[in-house]
PDB file of C-alpha atoms and ligand atoms in Angstrom:
ATOM      1  CA  MET A 238       0.000   0.000   0.000  1.00 56.00           C
ATOM      2  CA  ILE A 239       1.199   3.509  -0.754  1.00 64.00           C
ATOM      3  CA  ILE A 240       1.148   5.896   2.227  1.00 66.00           C
ATOM      4  CA  VAL A 241       0.243   9.486   1.340  1.00 74.00           C
ATOM      5  CA  SER A 242       2.843  11.991   2.526  1.00 80.00           C
ATOM      6  CA  GLU A 243       4.550  15.185   1.351  1.00 79.00           C
ATOM      7  CA  ASP A 244       6.951  12.829  -0.462  1.00 90.00           C
ATOM      8  CA  PHE A 245       4.135  10.903  -2.151  1.00 94.00           C
ATOM      9  CA  PRO A 246       1.072  13.178  -2.103  1.00 96.00           C
ATOM     10  CA  ILE A 247      -1.252  11.070  -4.253  1.00 97.00           C
ATOM     11  CA  ARG A 248      -3.887   8.847  -2.628  1.00 97.00           C
ATOM     12  CA  VAL A 249      -4.402   5.610  -4.524  1.00 97.00           C
ATOM     13  CA  GLU A 250      -7.469   3.385  -4.466  1.00 97.00           C
ATOM     14  CA  GLN A 251      -8.926   0.796  -6.784  1.00 96.00           C
ATOM     15  CA  ARG A 252     -12.618   0.279  -7.554  1.00 97.00           C
ATOM     16  CA  GLY A 253     -12.885  -2.890  -9.578  1.00 95.00           C
ATOM     17  CA  ALA A 254     -10.717  -2.355 -12.644  1.00 96.00           C
ATOM     18  CA  VAL A 255     -10.535   1.432 -12.164  1.00 98.00           C
ATOM     19  CA  ALA A 256      -7.622   3.036 -10.301  1.00 98.00           C
ATOM     20  CA  ILE A 257      -8.429   6.368  -8.648  1.00 98.00           C
ATOM     21  CA  TRP A 258      -5.527   8.752  -8.022  1.00 98.00           C
ATOM     22  CA  THR A 259      -6.336  11.733  -5.802  1.00 98.00           C
ATOM     23  CA  ILE A 260      -3.895  14.606  -5.349  1.00 98.00           C
ATOM     24  CA  ASP A 261      -4.093  14.969  -1.581  1.00 97.00           C
ATOM     25  CA  ARG A 262      -2.886  18.551  -1.022  1.00 96.00           C
ATOM     26  CA  ALA A 263      -6.118  20.466  -0.399  1.00 96.00           C
ATOM     27  CA  ASP A 264      -4.214  23.012   1.746  1.00 95.00           C
ATOM     28  CA  ARG A 265      -2.325  24.009  -1.430  1.00 96.00           C
ATOM     29  CA  ALA A 266      -5.237  23.695  -3.826  1.00 98.00           C
ATOM     30  CA  ASN A 267      -3.721  20.350  -4.965  1.00 98.00           C
ATOM     31  CA  ALA A 268      -0.894  22.211  -6.682  1.00 97.00           C
ATOM     32  CA  LEU A 269       1.798  20.268  -8.538  1.00 96.00           C
ATOM     33  CA  SER A 270       4.864  20.145  -6.310  1.00 95.00           C
ATOM     34  CA  ARG A 271       7.949  18.256  -7.440  1.00 95.00           C
ATOM     35  CA  PRO A 272       6.988  15.131  -5.390  1.00 96.00           C
ATOM     36  CA  THR A 273       3.476  15.266  -6.918  1.00 97.00           C
ATOM     37  CA  LEU A 274       4.894  15.208 -10.446  1.00 97.00           C
ATOM     38  CA  LEU A 275       7.283  12.368  -9.561  1.00 97.00           C
ATOM     39  CA  ALA A 276       4.394  10.424  -8.002  1.00 97.00           C
ATOM     40  CA  PHE A 277       2.318  10.775 -11.205  1.00 98.00           C
ATOM     41  CA  GLY A 278       5.255   9.498 -13.249  1.00 97.00           C
ATOM     42  CA  LYS A 279       5.752   6.492 -10.980  1.00 97.00           C
ATOM     43  CA  LEU A 280       2.035   5.603 -10.875  1.00 98.00           C
ATOM     44  CA  ALA A 281       1.541   5.955 -14.643  1.00 98.00           C
ATOM     45  CA  ARG A 282       4.598   3.806 -15.439  1.00 97.00           C
ATOM     46  CA  GLU A 283       3.426   1.106 -13.007  1.00 97.00           C
ATOM     47  CA  ALA A 284      -0.207   1.204 -14.208  1.00 97.00           C
ATOM     48  CA  ALA A 285       0.904   0.602 -17.803  1.00 96.00           C
ATOM     49  CA  GLN A 286       2.267  -2.790 -16.662  1.00 95.00           C
ATOM     50  CA  ASN A 287      -0.586  -3.715 -14.303  1.00 95.00           C
ATOM     51  CA  PRO A 288      -3.272  -5.885 -15.952  1.00 94.00           C
ATOM     52  CA  SER A 289      -5.734  -5.360 -13.060  1.00 94.00           C
ATOM     53  CA  ILE A 290      -6.010  -1.649 -14.014  1.00 96.00           C
ATOM     54  CA  HIS A 291      -8.230  -1.044 -17.061  1.00 96.00           C
ATOM     55  CA  ALA A 292      -8.707   2.701 -16.574  1.00 98.00           C
ATOM     56  CA  VAL A 293      -7.503   5.525 -14.346  1.00 98.00           C
ATOM     57  CA  VAL A 294      -9.447   8.415 -12.817  1.00 98.00           C
ATOM     58  CA  VAL A 295      -7.356  11.427 -11.748  1.00 98.00           C
ATOM     59  CA  THR A 296      -8.862  13.904  -9.296  1.00 98.00           C
ATOM     60  CA  GLY A 297      -8.065  16.299  -6.442  1.00 98.00           C
ATOM     61  CA  ALA A 298      -8.964  16.253  -2.744  1.00 98.00           C
ATOM     62  CA  GLY A 299     -11.883  18.399  -1.569  1.00 97.00           C
ATOM     63  CA  ASP A 300     -14.344  20.241  -3.790  1.00 95.00           C
ATOM     64  CA  LYS A 301     -12.575  23.568  -4.344  1.00 97.00           C
ATOM     65  CA  ALA A 302      -9.659  22.693  -6.573  1.00 98.00           C
ATOM     66  CA  PHE A 303      -8.884  19.880  -8.980  1.00 98.00           C
ATOM     67  CA  CYS A 304      -5.404  21.338  -9.228  1.00 98.00           C
ATOM     68  CA  ALA A 305      -4.203  24.966  -9.118  1.00 97.00           C
ATOM     69  CA  GLY A 306      -1.189  24.250 -11.325  1.00 95.00           C
ATOM     70  CA  ALA A 307       2.378  24.956 -10.327  1.00 92.00           C
ATOM     71  CA  ASP A 308       2.995  25.021  -6.591  1.00 93.00           C
ATOM     72  CA  LEU A 309       3.670  28.737  -6.353  1.00 91.00           C
ATOM     73  CA  LYS A 310       4.879  28.455  -2.745  1.00 92.00           C
ATOM     74  CA  GLU A 311       7.465  25.831  -3.641  1.00 91.00           C
ATOM     75  CA  ARG A 312       8.465  27.958  -6.645  1.00 88.00           C
ATOM     76  CA  GLN A 313       9.219  31.028  -4.520  1.00 89.00           C
ATOM     77  CA  GLY A 314      12.525  29.599  -3.349  1.00 86.00           C
ATOM     78  CA  MET A 315      13.598  28.530  -6.837  1.00 90.00           C
ATOM     79  CA  THR A 316      16.304  29.978  -9.087  1.00 92.00           C
ATOM     80  CA  GLU A 317      15.605  30.476 -12.803  1.00 90.00           C
ATOM     81  CA  ASN A 318      17.427  27.219 -13.464  1.00 92.00           C
ATOM     82  CA  ASP A 319      15.385  25.379 -10.817  1.00 91.00           C
ATOM     83  CA  VAL A 320      12.233  26.581 -12.626  1.00 89.00           C
ATOM     84  CA  ARG A 321      13.518  25.219 -15.951  1.00 90.00           C
ATOM     85  CA  VAL A 322      14.318  21.857 -14.321  1.00 91.00           C
ATOM     86  CA  GLN A 323      10.854  21.767 -12.742  1.00 90.00           C
ATOM     87  CA  VAL A 324       9.115  22.587 -16.051  1.00 90.00           C
ATOM     88  CA  ALA A 325      11.068  19.734 -17.701  1.00 93.00           C
ATOM     89  CA  LEU A 326       9.591  17.399 -15.074  1.00 94.00           C
ATOM     90  CA  TYR A 327       6.093  18.073 -16.412  1.00 95.00           C
ATOM     91  CA  ARG A 328       7.190  16.496 -19.660  1.00 94.00           C
ATOM     92  CA  THR A 329       9.008  13.488 -18.224  1.00 96.00           C
ATOM     93  CA  GLU A 330       6.541  12.750 -15.400  1.00 97.00           C
ATOM     94  CA  LEU A 331       3.185  13.641 -16.995  1.00 97.00           C
ATOM     95  CA  GLY A 332       4.254  12.207 -20.376  1.00 96.00           C
ATOM     96  CA  PRO A 333       3.639   8.611 -19.222  1.00 97.00           C
ATOM     97  CA  LEU A 334       0.086   9.619 -18.228  1.00 97.00           C
ATOM     98  CA  ASP A 335      -0.502  11.222 -21.637  1.00 96.00           C
ATOM     99  CA  ARG A 336       0.859   8.156 -23.442  1.00 95.00           C
ATOM    100  CA  SER A 337      -0.836   5.674 -21.085  1.00 96.00           C
ATOM    101  CA  PRO A 338      -2.196   2.589 -22.880  1.00 96.00           C
ATOM    102  CA  LYS A 339      -5.027   2.615 -20.298  1.00 97.00           C
ATOM    103  CA  PRO A 340      -7.708   5.288 -20.766  1.00 98.00           C
ATOM    104  CA  VAL A 341      -7.217   8.115 -18.246  1.00 98.00           C
ATOM    105  CA  VAL A 342     -10.120  10.326 -17.143  1.00 98.00           C
ATOM    106  CA  ALA A 343      -9.828  13.635 -15.282  1.00 98.00           C
ATOM    107  CA  ALA A 344     -12.608  14.020 -12.702  1.00 98.00           C
ATOM    108  CA  ILE A 345     -12.437  17.808 -12.342  1.00 98.00           C
ATOM    109  CA  ASN A 346     -13.806  18.445  -8.863  1.00 98.00           C
ATOM    110  CA  GLY A 347     -13.121  22.206  -8.777  1.00 98.00           C
ATOM    111  CA  ALA A 348     -10.735  24.765 -10.275  1.00 98.00           C
ATOM    112  CA  ALA A 349      -8.392  23.390 -12.965  1.00 98.00           C
ATOM    113  CA  LEU A 350      -5.989  26.238 -13.595  1.00 97.00           C
ATOM    114  CA  GLY A 351      -2.631  26.487 -15.321  1.00 97.00           C
ATOM    115  CA  GLY A 352      -0.741  23.221 -14.866  1.00 96.00           C
ATOM    116  CA  GLY A 353      -3.967  21.818 -13.373  1.00 98.00           C
ATOM    117  CA  LEU A 354      -5.756  22.182 -16.712  1.00 98.00           C
ATOM    118  CA  GLU A 355      -2.611  20.950 -18.469  1.00 98.00           C
ATOM    119  CA  LEU A 356      -2.771  17.842 -16.268  1.00 98.00           C
ATOM    120  CA  ALA A 357      -6.413  17.384 -17.323  1.00 98.00           C
ATOM    121  CA  LEU A 358      -5.334  17.825 -20.963  1.00 98.00           C
ATOM    122  CA  CYS A 359      -2.917  14.886 -20.555  1.00 98.00           C
ATOM    123  CA  CYS A 360      -5.997  12.767 -19.813  1.00 98.00           C
ATOM    124  CA  ASP A 361      -8.042  11.144 -22.582  1.00 98.00           C
ATOM    125  CA  LEU A 362     -11.447  12.206 -21.233  1.00 98.00           C
ATOM    126  CA  ARG A 363     -12.627  14.960 -18.878  1.00 98.00           C
ATOM    127  CA  VAL A 364     -15.644  15.002 -16.568  1.00 98.00           C
ATOM    128  CA  ALA A 365     -16.298  18.230 -14.635  1.00 98.00           C
ATOM    129  CA  ALA A 366     -18.317  19.104 -11.548  1.00 98.00           C
ATOM    130  CA  ALA A 367     -20.858  21.840 -12.353  1.00 98.00           C
ATOM    131  CA  HIS A 368     -18.946  24.406 -10.253  1.00 97.00           C
ATOM    132  CA  ALA A 369     -15.545  23.691 -11.866  1.00 98.00           C
ATOM    133  CA  GLN A 370     -13.590  26.496 -13.549  1.00 98.00           C
ATOM    134  CA  LEU A 371     -11.022  25.835 -16.238  1.00 98.00           C
ATOM    135  CA  GLY A 372      -8.328  28.194 -17.464  1.00 98.00           C
ATOM    136  CA  LEU A 373      -4.734  28.821 -18.444  1.00 98.00           C
ATOM    137  CA  PRO A 374      -3.906  32.142 -16.709  1.00 96.00           C
ATOM    138  CA  GLU A 375      -0.133  31.949 -17.336  1.00 95.00           C
ATOM    139  CA  THR A 376       0.216  34.916 -19.716  1.00 97.00           C
ATOM    140  CA  SER A 377      -1.359  37.102 -17.022  1.00 96.00           C
ATOM    141  CA  LEU A 378       1.512  35.925 -14.767  1.00 92.00           C
ATOM    142  CA  GLY A 379       4.225  36.787 -17.308  1.00 93.00           C
ATOM    143  CA  ILE A 380       4.800  33.217 -18.498  1.00 93.00           C
ATOM    144  CA  LEU A 381       3.078  30.818 -20.878  1.00 95.00           C
ATOM    145  CA  PRO A 382       1.477  27.429 -20.351  1.00 96.00           C
ATOM    146  CA  GLY A 383       4.668  25.364 -20.249  1.00 93.00           C
ATOM    147  CA  ALA A 384       3.299  21.943 -19.404  1.00 95.00           C
ATOM    148  CA  GLY A 385       1.897  21.226 -22.844  1.00 96.00           C
ATOM    149  CA  GLY A 386      -1.010  23.699 -22.790  1.00 97.00           C
ATOM    150  CA  THR A 387      -0.042  25.567 -25.971  1.00 98.00           C
ATOM    151  CA  GLN A 388       0.109  22.253 -27.839  1.00 97.00           C
ATOM    152  CA  ARG A 389      -2.670  20.153 -26.321  1.00 97.00           C
ATOM    153  CA  LEU A 390      -5.369  22.837 -25.862  1.00 98.00           C
ATOM    154  CA  PRO A 391      -5.593  23.775 -29.590  1.00 97.00           C
ATOM    155  CA  ARG A 392      -5.762  20.073 -30.471  1.00 96.00           C
ATOM    156  CA  VAL A 393      -8.860  19.793 -28.250  1.00 97.00           C
ATOM    157  CA  VAL A 394     -10.706  23.107 -28.770  1.00 98.00           C
ATOM    158  CA  GLY A 395      -9.146  24.467 -31.986  1.00 97.00           C
ATOM    159  CA  GLU A 396      -6.717  27.327 -32.593  1.00 97.00           C
ATOM    160  CA  ALA A 397      -9.028  30.318 -32.154  1.00 98.00           C
ATOM    161  CA  ARG A 398     -10.523  29.154 -28.872  1.00 98.00           C
ATOM    162  CA  ALA A 399      -7.120  28.135 -27.508  1.00 98.00           C
ATOM    163  CA  LYS A 400      -5.776  31.610 -28.309  1.00 98.00           C
ATOM    164  CA  GLU A 401      -8.824  33.181 -26.654  1.00 98.00           C
ATOM    165  CA  MET A 402      -8.292  31.164 -23.470  1.00 98.00           C
ATOM    166  CA  ILE A 403      -4.520  31.713 -23.340  1.00 98.00           C
ATOM    167  CA  LEU A 404      -4.221  35.364 -24.457  1.00 98.00           C
ATOM    168  CA  LEU A 405      -7.240  36.607 -22.478  1.00 98.00           C
ATOM    169  CA  ALA A 406      -6.405  34.313 -19.513  1.00 97.00           C
ATOM    170  CA  ARG A 407     -10.060  33.414 -19.778  1.00 96.00           C
ATOM    171  CA  ARG A 408     -11.598  30.999 -17.265  1.00 97.00           C
ATOM    172  CA  LEU A 409     -14.453  28.837 -18.534  1.00 98.00           C
ATOM    173  CA  THR A 410     -17.325  27.499 -16.472  1.00 98.00           C
ATOM    174  CA  ALA A 411     -18.039  23.764 -16.705  1.00 98.00           C
ATOM    175  CA  ASP A 412     -20.968  24.400 -19.066  1.00 98.00           C
ATOM    176  CA  GLU A 413     -18.847  26.614 -21.331  1.00 98.00           C
ATOM    177  CA  ALA A 414     -16.113  23.974 -21.307  1.00 98.00           C
ATOM    178  CA  LEU A 415     -18.705  21.371 -22.321  1.00 98.00           C
ATOM    179  CA  ALA A 416     -19.930  23.573 -25.177  1.00 98.00           C
ATOM    180  CA  TRP A 417     -16.313  24.002 -26.375  1.00 98.00           C
ATOM    181  CA  GLY A 418     -15.580  20.278 -26.170  1.00 98.00           C
ATOM    182  CA  LEU A 419     -12.956  20.857 -23.479  1.00 98.00           C
ATOM    183  CA  VAL A 420     -14.831  18.530 -21.145  1.00 98.00           C
ATOM    184  CA  ASN A 421     -16.845  15.509 -22.277  1.00 98.00           C
ATOM    185  CA  ARG A 422     -19.415  15.634 -19.525  1.00 98.00           C
ATOM    186  CA  VAL A 423     -20.696  17.752 -16.641  1.00 98.00           C
ATOM    187  CA  THR A 424     -21.728  15.756 -13.582  1.00 98.00           C
ATOM    188  CA  PRO A 425     -25.456  16.062 -12.822  1.00 96.00           C
ATOM    189  CA  ALA A 426     -26.410  17.872  -9.591  1.00 90.00           C
ATOM    190  CA  GLY A 427     -26.422  15.743  -6.452  1.00 92.00           C
ATOM    191  CA  LYS A 428     -23.700  13.381  -7.646  1.00 96.00           C
ATOM    192  CA  GLY A 429     -19.976  13.323  -6.834  1.00 97.00           C
ATOM    193  CA  VAL A 430     -17.755  13.817  -9.875  1.00 98.00           C
ATOM    194  CA  VAL A 431     -15.576  10.769  -9.125  1.00 98.00           C
ATOM    195  CA  ASP A 432     -18.573   8.441  -8.666  1.00 98.00           C
ATOM    196  CA  ASP A 433     -20.074   9.873 -11.840  1.00 98.00           C
ATOM    197  CA  ALA A 434     -16.841   9.387 -13.805  1.00 98.00           C
ATOM    198  CA  VAL A 435     -16.399   5.800 -12.597  1.00 98.00           C
ATOM    199  CA  GLU A 436     -20.000   4.973 -13.539  1.00 98.00           C
ATOM    200  CA  TRP A 437     -19.731   6.706 -16.917  1.00 98.00           C
ATOM    201  CA  ILE A 438     -16.622   4.770 -17.927  1.00 98.00           C
ATOM    202  CA  ARG A 439     -18.060   1.358 -17.059  1.00 96.00           C
ATOM    203  CA  PRO A 440     -17.915   0.356 -20.762  1.00 96.00           C
ATOM    204  CA  ILE A 441     -14.154   0.966 -20.581  1.00 96.00           C
ATOM    205  CA  ALA A 442     -13.692  -0.981 -17.327  1.00 95.00           C
ATOM    206  CA  GLU A 443     -15.637  -3.926 -18.776  1.00 94.00           C
ATOM    207  CA  GLY A 444     -14.208  -3.545 -22.284  1.00 94.00           C
ATOM    208  CA  ALA A 445     -11.342  -5.114 -24.218  1.00 96.00           C
ATOM    209  CA  PRO A 446      -8.025  -3.574 -23.050  1.00 95.00           C
ATOM    210  CA  ILE A 447      -5.996  -4.478 -26.157  1.00 96.00           C
ATOM    211  CA  ALA A 448      -8.589  -2.900 -28.447  1.00 96.00           C
ATOM    212  CA  GLN A 449      -8.769   0.222 -26.260  1.00 97.00           C
ATOM    213  CA  ALA A 450      -4.990   0.639 -26.143  1.00 96.00           C
ATOM    214  CA  ALA A 451      -4.726   0.124 -29.899  1.00 96.00           C
ATOM    215  CA  ALA A 452      -7.499   2.665 -30.548  1.00 97.00           C
ATOM    216  CA  LEU A 453      -5.888   5.222 -28.217  1.00 96.00           C
ATOM    217  CA  GLU A 454      -2.537   4.870 -29.961  1.00 95.00           C
ATOM    218  CA  ALA A 455      -4.084   5.225 -33.417  1.00 95.00           C
ATOM    219  CA  ILE A 456      -6.075   8.317 -32.393  1.00 96.00           C
ATOM    220  CA  ASP A 457      -3.174   9.964 -30.544  1.00 94.00           C
ATOM    221  CA  ARG A 458      -0.815   9.503 -33.486  1.00 92.00           C
ATOM    222  CA  SER A 459      -3.343  10.891 -35.976  1.00 93.00           C
ATOM    223  CA  PHE A 460      -2.394  14.448 -35.032  1.00 89.00           C
ATOM    224  CA  ASP A 461       1.220  14.111 -36.115  1.00 87.00           C
ATOM    225  CA  THR A 462       0.775  12.597 -39.521  1.00 94.00           C
ATOM    226  CA  THR A 463      -0.779  12.724 -42.966  1.00 95.00           C
ATOM    227  CA  LEU A 464      -4.044  10.874 -43.618  1.00 96.00           C
ATOM    228  CA  GLU A 465      -2.262   8.250 -45.727  1.00 96.00           C
ATOM    229  CA  LEU A 466       0.343   7.485 -43.048  1.00 95.00           C
ATOM    230  CA  GLY A 467      -2.367   7.638 -40.370  1.00 96.00           C
ATOM    231  CA  LEU A 468      -4.325   4.959 -42.211  1.00 96.00           C
ATOM    232  CA  GLU A 469      -1.193   2.788 -42.207  1.00 95.00           C
ATOM    233  CA  LEU A 470      -0.815   3.361 -38.446  1.00 95.00           C
ATOM    234  CA  GLU A 471      -4.464   2.426 -37.988  1.00 96.00           C
ATOM    235  CA  LYS A 472      -3.810  -0.849 -39.829  1.00 96.00           C
ATOM    236  CA  VAL A 473      -0.853  -1.651 -37.567  1.00 95.00           C
ATOM    237  CA  SER A 474      -3.044  -0.984 -34.503  1.00 95.00           C
ATOM    238  CA  TYR A 475      -5.868  -3.081 -35.962  1.00 95.00           C
ATOM    239  CA  ASP A 476      -3.513  -5.999 -36.509  1.00 95.00           C
ATOM    240  CA  ARG A 477      -2.782  -6.062 -32.771  1.00 92.00           C
ATOM    241  CA  THR A 478      -6.481  -6.668 -32.074  1.00 96.00           C
ATOM    242  CA  VAL A 479      -6.923  -9.328 -34.784  1.00 94.00           C
ATOM    243  CA  VAL A 480      -4.645 -11.791 -32.998  1.00 94.00           C
ATOM    244  CA  SER A 481      -6.219 -11.223 -29.563  1.00 94.00           C
ATOM    245  CA  GLU A 482      -8.189 -13.795 -27.607  1.00 94.00           C
ATOM    246  CA  ASP A 483     -10.605 -10.974 -26.720  1.00 95.00           C
ATOM    247  CA  ARG A 484     -11.616 -10.562 -30.379  1.00 95.00           C
ATOM    248  CA  ARG A 485     -12.492 -14.276 -30.586  1.00 95.00           C
ATOM    249  CA  GLU A 486     -14.359 -14.042 -27.268  1.00 95.00           C
ATOM    250  CA  ALA A 487     -16.478 -11.140 -28.619  1.00 94.00           C
ATOM    251  CA  LEU A 488     -17.432 -13.187 -31.690  1.00 94.00           C
ATOM    252  CA  ALA A 489     -18.282 -16.231 -29.549  1.00 95.00           C
ATOM    253  CA  ALA A 490     -20.353 -14.090 -27.162  1.00 94.00           C
ATOM    254  CA  PHE A 491     -22.267 -12.595 -30.116  1.00 95.00           C
ATOM    255  CA  ALA A 492     -23.067 -16.065 -31.461  1.00 95.00           C
ATOM    256  CA  GLU A 493     -24.094 -17.304 -28.007  1.00 95.00           C
ATOM    257  CA  LYS A 494     -26.157 -14.150 -27.264  1.00 95.00           C
ATOM    258  CA  ARG A 495     -24.273 -13.346 -24.061  1.00 94.00           C
ATOM    259  CA  LYS A 496     -22.028 -10.553 -22.755  1.00 93.00           C
ATOM    260  CA  PRO A 497     -18.349 -11.030 -23.605  1.00 94.00           C
ATOM    261  CA  VAL A 498     -15.862 -11.525 -20.802  1.00 93.00           C
ATOM    262  CA  PHE A 499     -12.615  -9.832 -21.819  1.00 95.00           C
ATOM    263  CA  LYS A 500      -9.283 -10.891 -20.379  1.00 91.00           C
ATOM    264  CA  GLY A 501      -6.853  -8.465 -21.996  1.00 90.00           C
ATOM    265  CA  ARG A 502      -5.200 -11.249 -23.977  1.00 92.00           C
TER     266      ARG A 502
HETATM  267  N1  COA B 246       0.354  26.885  -5.292  1.00 81.05           N
HETATM  268  C1  COA B 246       0.467  26.779  -3.948  1.00 81.05           C
HETATM  269  N2  COA B 246      -0.543  27.070  -3.106  1.00 81.05           N
HETATM  270  C2  COA B 246      -1.712  27.453  -3.659  1.00 81.05           C
HETATM  271  C3  COA B 246      -1.904  27.590  -5.053  1.00 81.05           C
HETATM  272  C4  COA B 246      -0.790  27.278  -5.879  1.00 81.05           C
HETATM  273  N3  COA B 246      -0.877  27.320  -7.227  1.00 81.05           N
HETATM  274  N4  COA B 246      -3.164  28.013  -5.293  1.00 81.05           N
HETATM  275  C5  COA B 246      -3.745  28.133  -4.086  1.00 81.05           C
HETATM  276  N5  COA B 246      -2.874  27.817  -3.104  1.00 81.05           N
HETATM  277  C6  COA B 246      -3.097  27.826  -1.652  1.00 81.05           C
HETATM  278  C7  COA B 246      -3.514  29.204  -1.177  1.00 81.05           C
HETATM  279  O1  COA B 246      -2.378  30.029  -0.985  1.00 81.05           O
HETATM  280  C8  COA B 246      -4.239  28.868   0.109  1.00 81.05           C
HETATM  281  O2  COA B 246      -3.321  28.627   1.151  1.00 81.05           O
HETATM  282  P1  COA B 246      -3.243  29.636   2.425  1.00 81.05           P
HETATM  283  O3  COA B 246      -4.568  29.480   3.097  1.00 81.05           O
HETATM  284  O4  COA B 246      -2.090  29.081   3.196  1.00 81.05           O
HETATM  285  O5  COA B 246      -3.021  30.989   1.871  1.00 81.05           O
HETATM  286  C9  COA B 246      -4.893  27.527  -0.233  1.00 81.05           C
HETATM  287  O6  COA B 246      -4.196  26.994  -1.349  1.00 81.05           O
HETATM  288  C10 COA B 246      -6.352  27.661  -0.643  1.00 81.05           C
HETATM  289  O7  COA B 246      -6.429  28.638  -1.662  1.00 81.05           O
HETATM  290  P2  COA B 246      -7.553  29.768  -1.685  1.00 81.05           P
HETATM  291  O8  COA B 246      -7.231  30.733  -2.774  1.00 81.05           O
HETATM  292  O9  COA B 246      -7.744  30.327  -0.309  1.00 81.05           O
HETATM  293  O10 COA B 246      -8.803  28.872  -2.037  1.00 81.05           O
HETATM  294  P3  COA B 246     -10.055  29.173  -2.935  1.00 81.05           P
HETATM  295  O11 COA B 246     -10.911  27.973  -2.875  1.00 81.05           O
HETATM  296  O12 COA B 246     -10.632  30.504  -2.610  1.00 81.05           O
HETATM  297  O13 COA B 246      -9.469  29.300  -4.460  1.00 81.05           O
HETATM  298  C11 COA B 246      -8.201  28.686  -6.408  1.00 81.05           C
HETATM  299  C12 COA B 246      -8.854  28.208  -5.102  1.00 81.05           C
HETATM  300  C13 COA B 246      -7.447  27.485  -7.004  1.00 81.05           C
HETATM  301  C14 COA B 246      -9.290  29.153  -7.403  1.00 81.05           C
HETATM  302  C15 COA B 246      -7.266  29.868  -6.130  1.00 81.05           C
HETATM  303  O14 COA B 246      -6.402  29.488  -5.062  1.00 81.05           O
HETATM  304  C16 COA B 246      -6.382  30.285  -7.297  1.00 81.05           C
HETATM  305  O15 COA B 246      -6.842  30.969  -8.219  1.00 81.05           O
HETATM  306  N6  COA B 246      -5.063  29.925  -7.243  1.00 81.05           N
HETATM  307  C17 COA B 246      -4.090  30.325  -8.205  1.00 81.05           C
HETATM  308  C18 COA B 246      -4.140  29.403  -9.402  1.00 81.05           C
HETATM  309  C19 COA B 246      -3.223  29.850 -10.511  1.00 81.05           C
HETATM  310  O16 COA B 246      -3.196  30.976 -10.954  1.00 81.05           O
HETATM  311  N7  COA B 246      -2.458  28.871 -11.015  1.00 81.05           N
HETATM  312  C20 COA B 246      -1.682  29.078 -12.172  1.00 81.05           C
HETATM  313  C21 COA B 246      -0.258  28.863 -11.902  1.00 81.05           C
HETATM  314  S1  COA B 246       0.623  29.105 -13.404  1.00 81.05           S
END
């Protein structure tokens, strides 16, 4: 079991096939300290190898903040070089989450600002509580979103809307974020965002892991390529599913009029 501490500030639990990772730093609005980034890297690398995890939900403790981005208190004591080293950590330690073969869902329980929204952008899907706010305020602080925000936000909402959010330091409400496609779903009133996210992704938890990983890889790589090459990549991903036991199980289940039981093989 992992004990939550300042050195490892992420609470880990498992509900069935879904791992839930909660940044447990409510007193700092769940900001991303160096140990928090290292913990994400460690968990994402381990989850990629763990067959009992089919999906991951990332959230923050409490209901005020999902994550307020960089830990500005930790940053106060840093030199310019320390800041550069810390920004590089976003890439090395959140990269494994972004590239995770298991679907990752952000359950945005409150404000997702700066690096907090960039963390959510590393996830494949985003579910927001109705009171959540989402924004990249960095340019109003004399910097720019340096944890992937300038690259991942336009891929999700398009160039014009990304420029509007970044240049105007504009915060969106959950409903605005839904309308812009920045979040996939807003949790209905009276429900907790984590419970809602876990319920919503049941088809993933019960689904075929090889097919999901292959689909994620094909979709993620589509942004960096031509259509022709992308279609080749899709074929390579498809071939991985053709040889799987899960594909044969789905066909057998269809013939026998029952639900398939997938084993990730
Ligand atoms: N780093 C470190 N500590 C942070 C923090 C951050 N990024 N953001 C908030 N905190 C701390 C606050 O200083 C406060 O601690 P204190 O009581 O010791 O002063 C505590 O977290 C709670 O924050 P508070 O502002 O009182 O809570 P709130 O619920 O009213 O508002 C936020 C929450 C996240 C909306 C607000 O704190 C905020 O806007 N933070 C700045 C986010 C930001 O600009 N991030 C971009 C960085 S590039």
